[in-house]
CSV table of C-alpha atoms in Angstrom, one decimal:
chain,number,residue,atom,x,y,z
A,29,MET,CA,7.1,3.1,8.5
A,30,LEU,CA,4.8,2.9,11.6
A,31,PHE,CA,1.2,4.1,11.8
A,32,CYS,CA,-2.4,3.3,12.7
A,33,SER,CA,-5.1,2.8,10.1
A,34,VAL,CA,-7.9,0.4,9.3
A,35,GLN,CA,-6.8,-2.8,7.4
A,36,GLY,CA,-7.6,-2.2,3.8
A,37,GLU,CA,-7.2,-5.6,2.4
A,38,GLY,CA,-7.9,-9.3,2.9
A,39,ARG,CA,-9.4,-11.3,5.8
A,40,PHE,CA,-9.4,-8.5,8.4
A,41,MET,CA,-10.5,-5.6,6.0
A,42,GLY,CA,-11.8,-2.8,8.2
A,43,VAL,CA,-10.0,-3.9,11.4
A,44,HIS,CA,-8.2,-1.1,13.2
A,45,SER,CA,-4.5,-2.0,13.0
A,46,VAL,CA,-0.9,-1.0,13.8
A,47,PHE,CA,1.2,-1.2,10.6
A,48,LEU,CA,4.9,-1.8,11.0
A,49,GLY,CA,6.7,-1.6,7.6
A,50,THR,CA,10.1,-3.1,7.1
A,51,PHE,CA,12.6,-2.1,4.4
A,52,GLY,CA,13.7,-4.3,1.6
A,53,CYS,CA,12.1,-6.7,-0.9
A,54,ASN,CA,13.2,-9.3,-3.4
A,55,PHE,CA,10.8,-8.1,-6.0
A,56,LYS,CA,10.2,-4.8,-7.9
A,57,CYS,CA,6.7,-5.6,-9.4
A,58,ALA,CA,7.3,-3.1,-12.2
A,59,GLY,CA,4.6,-4.8,-14.4
A,60,PHE,CA,1.5,-3.7,-12.4
A,61,GLY,CA,-0.8,-1.6,-14.4
A,62,MET,CA,1.3,-2.1,-17.5
A,63,ALA,CA,0.7,-3.9,-20.9
A,64,ARG,CA,1.9,-7.4,-20.8
A,65,GLY,CA,5.7,-7.5,-21.0
A,66,GLU,CA,6.2,-3.8,-20.3
A,67,SER,CA,7.6,-2.2,-17.1
A,68,SER,CA,6.8,0.9,-15.4
A,69,VAL,CA,9.3,3.8,-15.6
A,70,GLU,CA,7.5,6.1,-13.0
A,71,LEU,CA,9.8,5.1,-10.2
A,72,GLU,CA,13.0,6.1,-12.2
A,73,ALA,CA,11.4,9.4,-12.9
A,74,ILE,CA,10.9,9.9,-9.1
A,75,ALA,CA,14.4,8.7,-8.3
A,76,GLN,CA,15.8,11.3,-10.6
A,77,ARG,CA,14.2,14.0,-8.5
A,78,ILE,CA,15.1,12.4,-5.1
A,79,THR,CA,16.9,15.7,-3.8
A,80,GLU,CA,13.5,17.4,-3.9
A,81,PHE,CA,12.2,15.2,-1.0
A,82,THR,CA,13.2,15.3,2.7
A,83,THR,CA,10.6,13.0,4.1
A,84,TYR,CA,8.9,9.7,3.2
A,85,ASN,CA,5.5,11.4,3.2
A,86,GLU,CA,6.6,13.8,0.5
A,87,LEU,CA,7.2,11.2,-2.1
A,88,PRO,CA,4.6,11.0,-5.0
A,89,LEU,CA,2.3,8.1,-5.5
A,90,VAL,CA,2.6,6.0,-8.7
A,91,SER,CA,-0.2,4.8,-10.9
A,92,THR,CA,1.9,1.9,-12.3
A,93,GLY,CA,4.4,-0.5,-10.9
A,94,CYS,CA,4.8,-1.1,-7.1
A,95,ASP,CA,2.8,1.4,-5.1
A,96,SER,CA,5.1,0.9,-2.0
A,97,TYR,CA,8.3,1.4,-3.9
A,98,ALA,CA,9.8,3.6,-1.1
A,99,SER,CA,9.8,0.6,1.2
A,100,TRP,CA,12.4,-1.3,-0.9
A,101,ASP,CA,14.3,0.9,-3.3
A,102,PRO,CA,17.7,1.6,-1.7
A,103,ARG,CA,17.7,5.1,-3.2
A,104,PHE,CA,14.8,6.1,-0.8
A,105,LYS,CA,16.2,4.3,2.3
A,106,ASP,CA,17.5,7.4,4.0
A,107,LEU,CA,13.9,8.8,4.0
A,108,SER,CA,12.7,5.8,6.1
A,109,PRO,CA,13.4,6.2,9.8
A,110,MET,CA,15.3,3.4,11.5
A,111,LEU,CA,14.0,2.8,15.1
A,112,THR,CA,15.3,0.6,17.9
A,113,THR,CA,13.0,-1.9,19.4
A,114,ASP,CA,12.4,0.2,22.4
A,115,ALA,CA,11.4,3.1,20.1
A,116,ILE,CA,9.1,1.1,18.0
A,117,ALA,CA,7.2,-0.2,21.2
A,118,GLU,CA,7.0,3.4,22.6
A,119,ARG,CA,5.8,4.7,19.4
A,120,ILE,CA,3.0,2.0,19.2
A,121,MET,CA,1.8,2.9,22.6
A,122,GLU,CA,1.7,6.6,21.6
A,123,ILE,CA,-0.5,5.9,18.5
A,124,LEU,CA,-2.9,3.4,20.1
A,125,PRO,CA,-6.2,5.1,21.0
A,126,TYR,CA,-6.1,3.9,24.6
A,127,LYS,CA,-2.3,3.7,24.8
A,128,ARG,CA,-2.5,0.0,25.3
A,129,TRP,CA,-3.6,-3.0,23.1
A,130,GLU,CA,-7.3,-3.5,22.9
A,131,ASP,CA,-8.8,-5.1,19.8
A,132,GLU,CA,-6.1,-3.7,17.4
A,133,HIS,CA,-4.1,-6.1,15.2
A,134,LEU,CA,-0.4,-5.7,14.4
A,135,VAL,CA,0.3,-5.8,10.7
A,136,ILE,CA,4.0,-6.5,9.8
A,137,THR,CA,4.4,-5.5,6.1
A,138,GLY,CA,7.1,-4.1,3.8
A,139,GLY,CA,8.7,-4.4,1.4
A,140,GLU,CA,9.0,-8.1,2.2
A,141,PRO,CA,8.8,-8.6,6.0
A,142,LEU,CA,10.1,-12.2,6.1
A,143,LEU,CA,13.5,-11.4,4.7
A,144,GLY,CA,16.3,-10.9,7.2
A,145,TRP,CA,13.9,-9.2,9.7
A,146,GLN,CA,12.8,-12.6,11.1
A,147,ARG,CA,15.5,-12.6,13.8
A,148,ALA,CA,14.4,-9.1,15.0
A,149,TYR,CA,10.7,-9.8,15.7
A,150,PRO,CA,11.1,-11.8,19.0
A,151,ASP,CA,12.7,-8.9,20.7
A,152,LEU,CA,9.8,-6.7,19.7
A,153,LEU,CA,7.1,-9.3,20.6
A,154,ASN,CA,8.8,-9.9,23.9
A,155,HIS,CA,8.8,-6.3,24.8
A,156,LEU,CA,6.6,-5.4,27.9
A,157,SER,CA,4.5,-3.1,25.9
A,158,MET,CA,3.4,-5.9,23.5
A,159,THR,CA,2.0,-8.2,26.2
A,160,GLY,CA,-1.6,-7.3,25.3
A,161,LEU,CA,-1.2,-8.1,21.6
A,162,LYS,CA,-3.4,-10.9,20.4
A,163,GLU,CA,-3.3,-10.8,16.5
A,164,ILE,CA,-0.4,-10.5,14.1
A,165,THR,CA,-0.6,-10.6,10.3
A,166,PHE,CA,2.5,-10.8,8.1
A,167,GLU,CA,1.9,-9.4,4.6
A,168,THR,CA,4.3,-11.4,2.5
A,169,ASN,CA,4.9,-12.3,-1.1
A,170,GLY,CA,5.2,-16.0,-0.1
A,171,THR,CA,8.8,-16.6,-1.2
A,172,GLN,CA,10.6,-16.5,2.1
A,173,LYS,CA,10.9,-19.7,4.3
A,174,LEU,CA,10.6,-19.3,7.9
A,175,THR,CA,13.7,-20.0,9.9
A,176,SER,CA,13.4,-22.9,12.2
A,177,GLU,CA,14.1,-20.5,15.2
A,178,PHE,CA,11.3,-18.0,14.1
A,179,LYS,CA,8.9,-20.8,13.3
A,180,LYS,CA,9.4,-22.2,16.8
A,181,TYR,CA,9.1,-18.8,18.4
A,182,LEU,CA,5.9,-18.0,16.7
A,183,GLN,CA,4.3,-21.4,17.6
A,184,GLU,CA,5.3,-20.7,21.2
A,185,TRP,CA,4.1,-17.1,21.2
A,186,SER,CA,0.6,-18.1,20.0
A,187,GLN,CA,0.2,-20.0,23.2
A,188,LYS,CA,2.0,-17.7,25.5
A,189,PRO,CA,0.1,-16.3,28.6
A,190,PRO,CA,-1.9,-14.2,29.5
A,191,PHE,CA,-4.0,-15.4,26.5
A,192,PRO,CA,-5.0,-19.0,25.9
A,193,SER,CA,-4.3,-18.5,22.2
A,194,ARG,CA,-3.1,-15.7,19.9
A,195,GLU,CA,-3.7,-15.6,16.2
A,196,ILE,CA,-1.1,-15.5,13.5
A,197,THR,CA,-2.1,-14.9,9.9
A,198,PHE,CA,-0.1,-14.9,6.7
A,199,SER,CA,-1.5,-12.7,4.0
A,200,VAL,CA,0.3,-14.0,0.9
A,201,SER,CA,0.3,-11.7,-2.1
A,202,ALA,CA,1.8,-14.2,-4.6
A,203,LYS,CA,2.8,-12.4,-7.7
A,204,LEU,CA,1.3,-13.4,-11.1
A,205,SER,CA,2.9,-12.5,-14.5
A,206,CYS,CA,1.2,-9.2,-14.6
A,207,SER,CA,3.6,-8.1,-11.8
A,208,GLY,CA,6.5,-8.5,-14.1
A,209,GLU,CA,8.2,-11.0,-11.9
A,210,GLU,CA,9.5,-14.5,-13.0
A,211,ARG,CA,7.0,-17.2,-12.2
A,212,SER,CA,9.7,-19.6,-11.1
A,213,GLU,CA,10.8,-17.2,-8.5
A,214,ALA,CA,7.3,-15.8,-7.4
A,215,ILE,CA,5.3,-19.0,-7.1
A,216,LEU,CA,6.6,-21.1,-4.4
A,217,PRO,CA,3.8,-23.3,-2.9
A,218,ASN,CA,6.1,-25.4,-0.6
A,219,VAL,CA,7.0,-22.2,1.1
A,220,VAL,CA,3.5,-21.0,1.6
A,221,CYS,CA,2.2,-24.4,2.8
A,222,GLU,CA,4.8,-24.4,5.6
A,223,TYR,CA,3.2,-21.0,6.9
A,224,GLN,CA,0.0,-23.1,7.5
A,225,GLU,CA,1.9,-25.0,10.2
A,226,VAL,CA,2.1,-21.7,12.2
A,227,GLY,CA,-1.0,-19.8,11.4
A,228,THR,CA,-4.0,-19.0,9.1
A,229,THR,CA,-2.7,-18.5,5.6
A,230,TYR,CA,-4.5,-17.1,2.5
A,231,LEU,CA,-3.6,-16.1,-1.0
A,232,LYS,CA,-4.3,-12.7,-2.5
A,233,PHE,CA,-3.8,-12.2,-6.2
A,234,VAL,CA,-3.7,-8.7,-7.7
A,235,ILE,CA,-5.4,-8.7,-11.1
A,236,ALA,CA,-7.0,-6.5,-13.7
A,237,THR,CA,-8.3,-8.8,-16.5
A,238,GLU,CA,-10.0,-12.1,-17.3
A,239,GLU,CA,-6.6,-13.4,-18.4
A,240,ASP,CA,-5.2,-12.5,-15.1
A,241,ALA,CA,-8.1,-14.3,-13.3
A,242,GLU,CA,-7.5,-17.4,-15.3
A,243,GLU,CA,-3.8,-17.4,-14.4
A,244,ALA,CA,-4.9,-16.9,-10.7
A,245,LEU,CA,-7.0,-20.1,-10.9
A,246,GLU,CA,-4.3,-22.1,-12.6
A,247,THR,CA,-1.8,-21.0,-9.9
A,248,LEU,CA,-4.3,-21.7,-7.1
A,249,ASP,CA,-4.5,-25.2,-8.5
A,250,ILE,CA,-0.7,-25.5,-8.1
A,251,TYR,CA,-0.9,-24.4,-4.5
A,252,ARG,CA,-3.7,-26.8,-3.8
A,253,ALA,CA,-1.7,-29.7,-5.3
A,254,GLU,CA,1.0,-28.9,-2.8
A,255,GLY,CA,-1.4,-29.0,0.1
A,256,PHE,CA,-2.6,-25.4,0.5
A,257,THR,CA,-6.0,-25.3,2.2
A,258,GLY,CA,-6.7,-21.6,2.8
A,259,HIS,CA,-8.9,-19.2,1.0
A,260,CYS,CA,-8.0,-17.2,-2.1
A,261,TYR,CA,-8.8,-13.5,-2.8
A,262,LEU,CA,-8.8,-11.5,-6.0
A,263,MET,CA,-7.8,-7.9,-5.5
A,264,PRO,CA,-7.8,-5.1,-8.1
A,265,VAL,CA,-4.7,-3.5,-9.2
A,266,GLY,CA,-4.4,0.3,-8.6
A,267,GLY,CA,-2.4,2.3,-6.2
A,268,VAL,CA,-4.2,5.5,-7.2
A,269,GLU,CA,-7.9,6.1,-7.3
A,270,SER,CA,-8.1,6.6,-11.0
A,271,VAL,CA,-6.6,3.2,-11.8
A,272,TYR,CA,-8.4,1.5,-9.0
A,273,THR,CA,-11.9,2.6,-10.0
A,274,LEU,CA,-11.2,1.3,-13.5
A,275,ASN,CA,-10.6,-2.2,-12.0
A,276,ASN,CA,-12.5,-2.8,-8.8
A,277,ARG,CA,-15.9,-3.7,-10.1
A,278,ARG,CA,-14.5,-5.9,-12.9
A,279,VAL,CA,-12.4,-7.8,-10.4
A,280,ALA,CA,-15.2,-8.2,-8.0
A,281,GLU,CA,-17.3,-9.7,-10.8
A,282,LEU,CA,-14.5,-12.0,-11.7
A,283,ALA,CA,-14.3,-13.2,-8.2
A,284,MET,CA,-17.9,-14.0,-8.0
A,285,LYS,CA,-17.7,-15.7,-11.5
A,286,HIS,CA,-15.0,-18.1,-10.3
A,287,GLY,CA,-16.2,-18.6,-6.8
A,288,LEU,CA,-13.4,-16.8,-5.1
A,289,ARG,CA,-13.3,-14.1,-2.5
A,290,TYR,CA,-12.9,-10.4,-3.4
A,291,SER,CA,-10.7,-8.2,-1.5
A,292,ASP,CA,-11.1,-4.4,-1.8
A,293,ARG,CA,-8.3,-1.9,-1.1
A,294,LEU,CA,-10.0,0.4,1.2
A,295,GLN,CA,-6.9,2.6,1.6
A,296,VAL,CA,-7.4,3.8,-2.0
A,297,PRO,CA,-11.0,5.2,-1.9
A,298,LEU,CA,-10.8,6.2,1.8
A,299,PHE,CA,-7.4,7.8,1.9
A,300,LYS,CA,-6.2,8.0,-1.8
A,301,ASN,CA,-3.5,5.6,-0.7
A,302,GLU,CA,-1.4,8.3,0.9
A,303,TRP,CA,1.7,7.2,2.7
A,304,GLY,CA,0.9,6.0,6.2
A,305,THR,CA,-2.6,4.8,5.4
């Protein structure tokens, strides 16, 4: 998955960005949009019809569960193109408005982009076409430690000429119980705190209810106790507009009530969360 769009979430909402999506994730997040303790079955219904689809963009959106299911479920892997480093760099140059890096950011997302892909990023970032890049965001669930090699590489890349400093951001969408994931596996503050040694790091909790907001506050305290110093955003659940519009105002009000930042999901009202937006 490789496309240009505006960043829809978090710290750089509205910034023109190149999105590079990796395949694979350690979570399924089947609980989003469901009653507590229940899991979405929409994905299974789509998987039973997999022969109807020939490209990634033909897959239907889901109103419950993970809205980026095609980026991690192996049943859909053949619909995701696999590109070489040169092909990725060439494609990026093609989709940039001026065929070169200007003010655009690179957003590396997934799936979970900090799984085994860490060893592949230096080749891409060292490519001649990437010389003008100044900003990277990793959209991660906050459970994957940085390898010592990749951590060192990023620290060196941030100071690499021709720029006096480049900016690295970790947008951490830590999974609360409403995701359906086990808390012991989803909330790893020691991992997230290590990201702070490399770049700006913030938390982003997907919620729908007051109960979710209270859990987010309790979880934030756990991160703070470990040494986390970044901002915290509350973001509404909803990968389709009908669900999103039921939640966005409520979540914004909860963020204001608890003194946290609100993150929209611009890709939903602007583009209906279509693939490649």
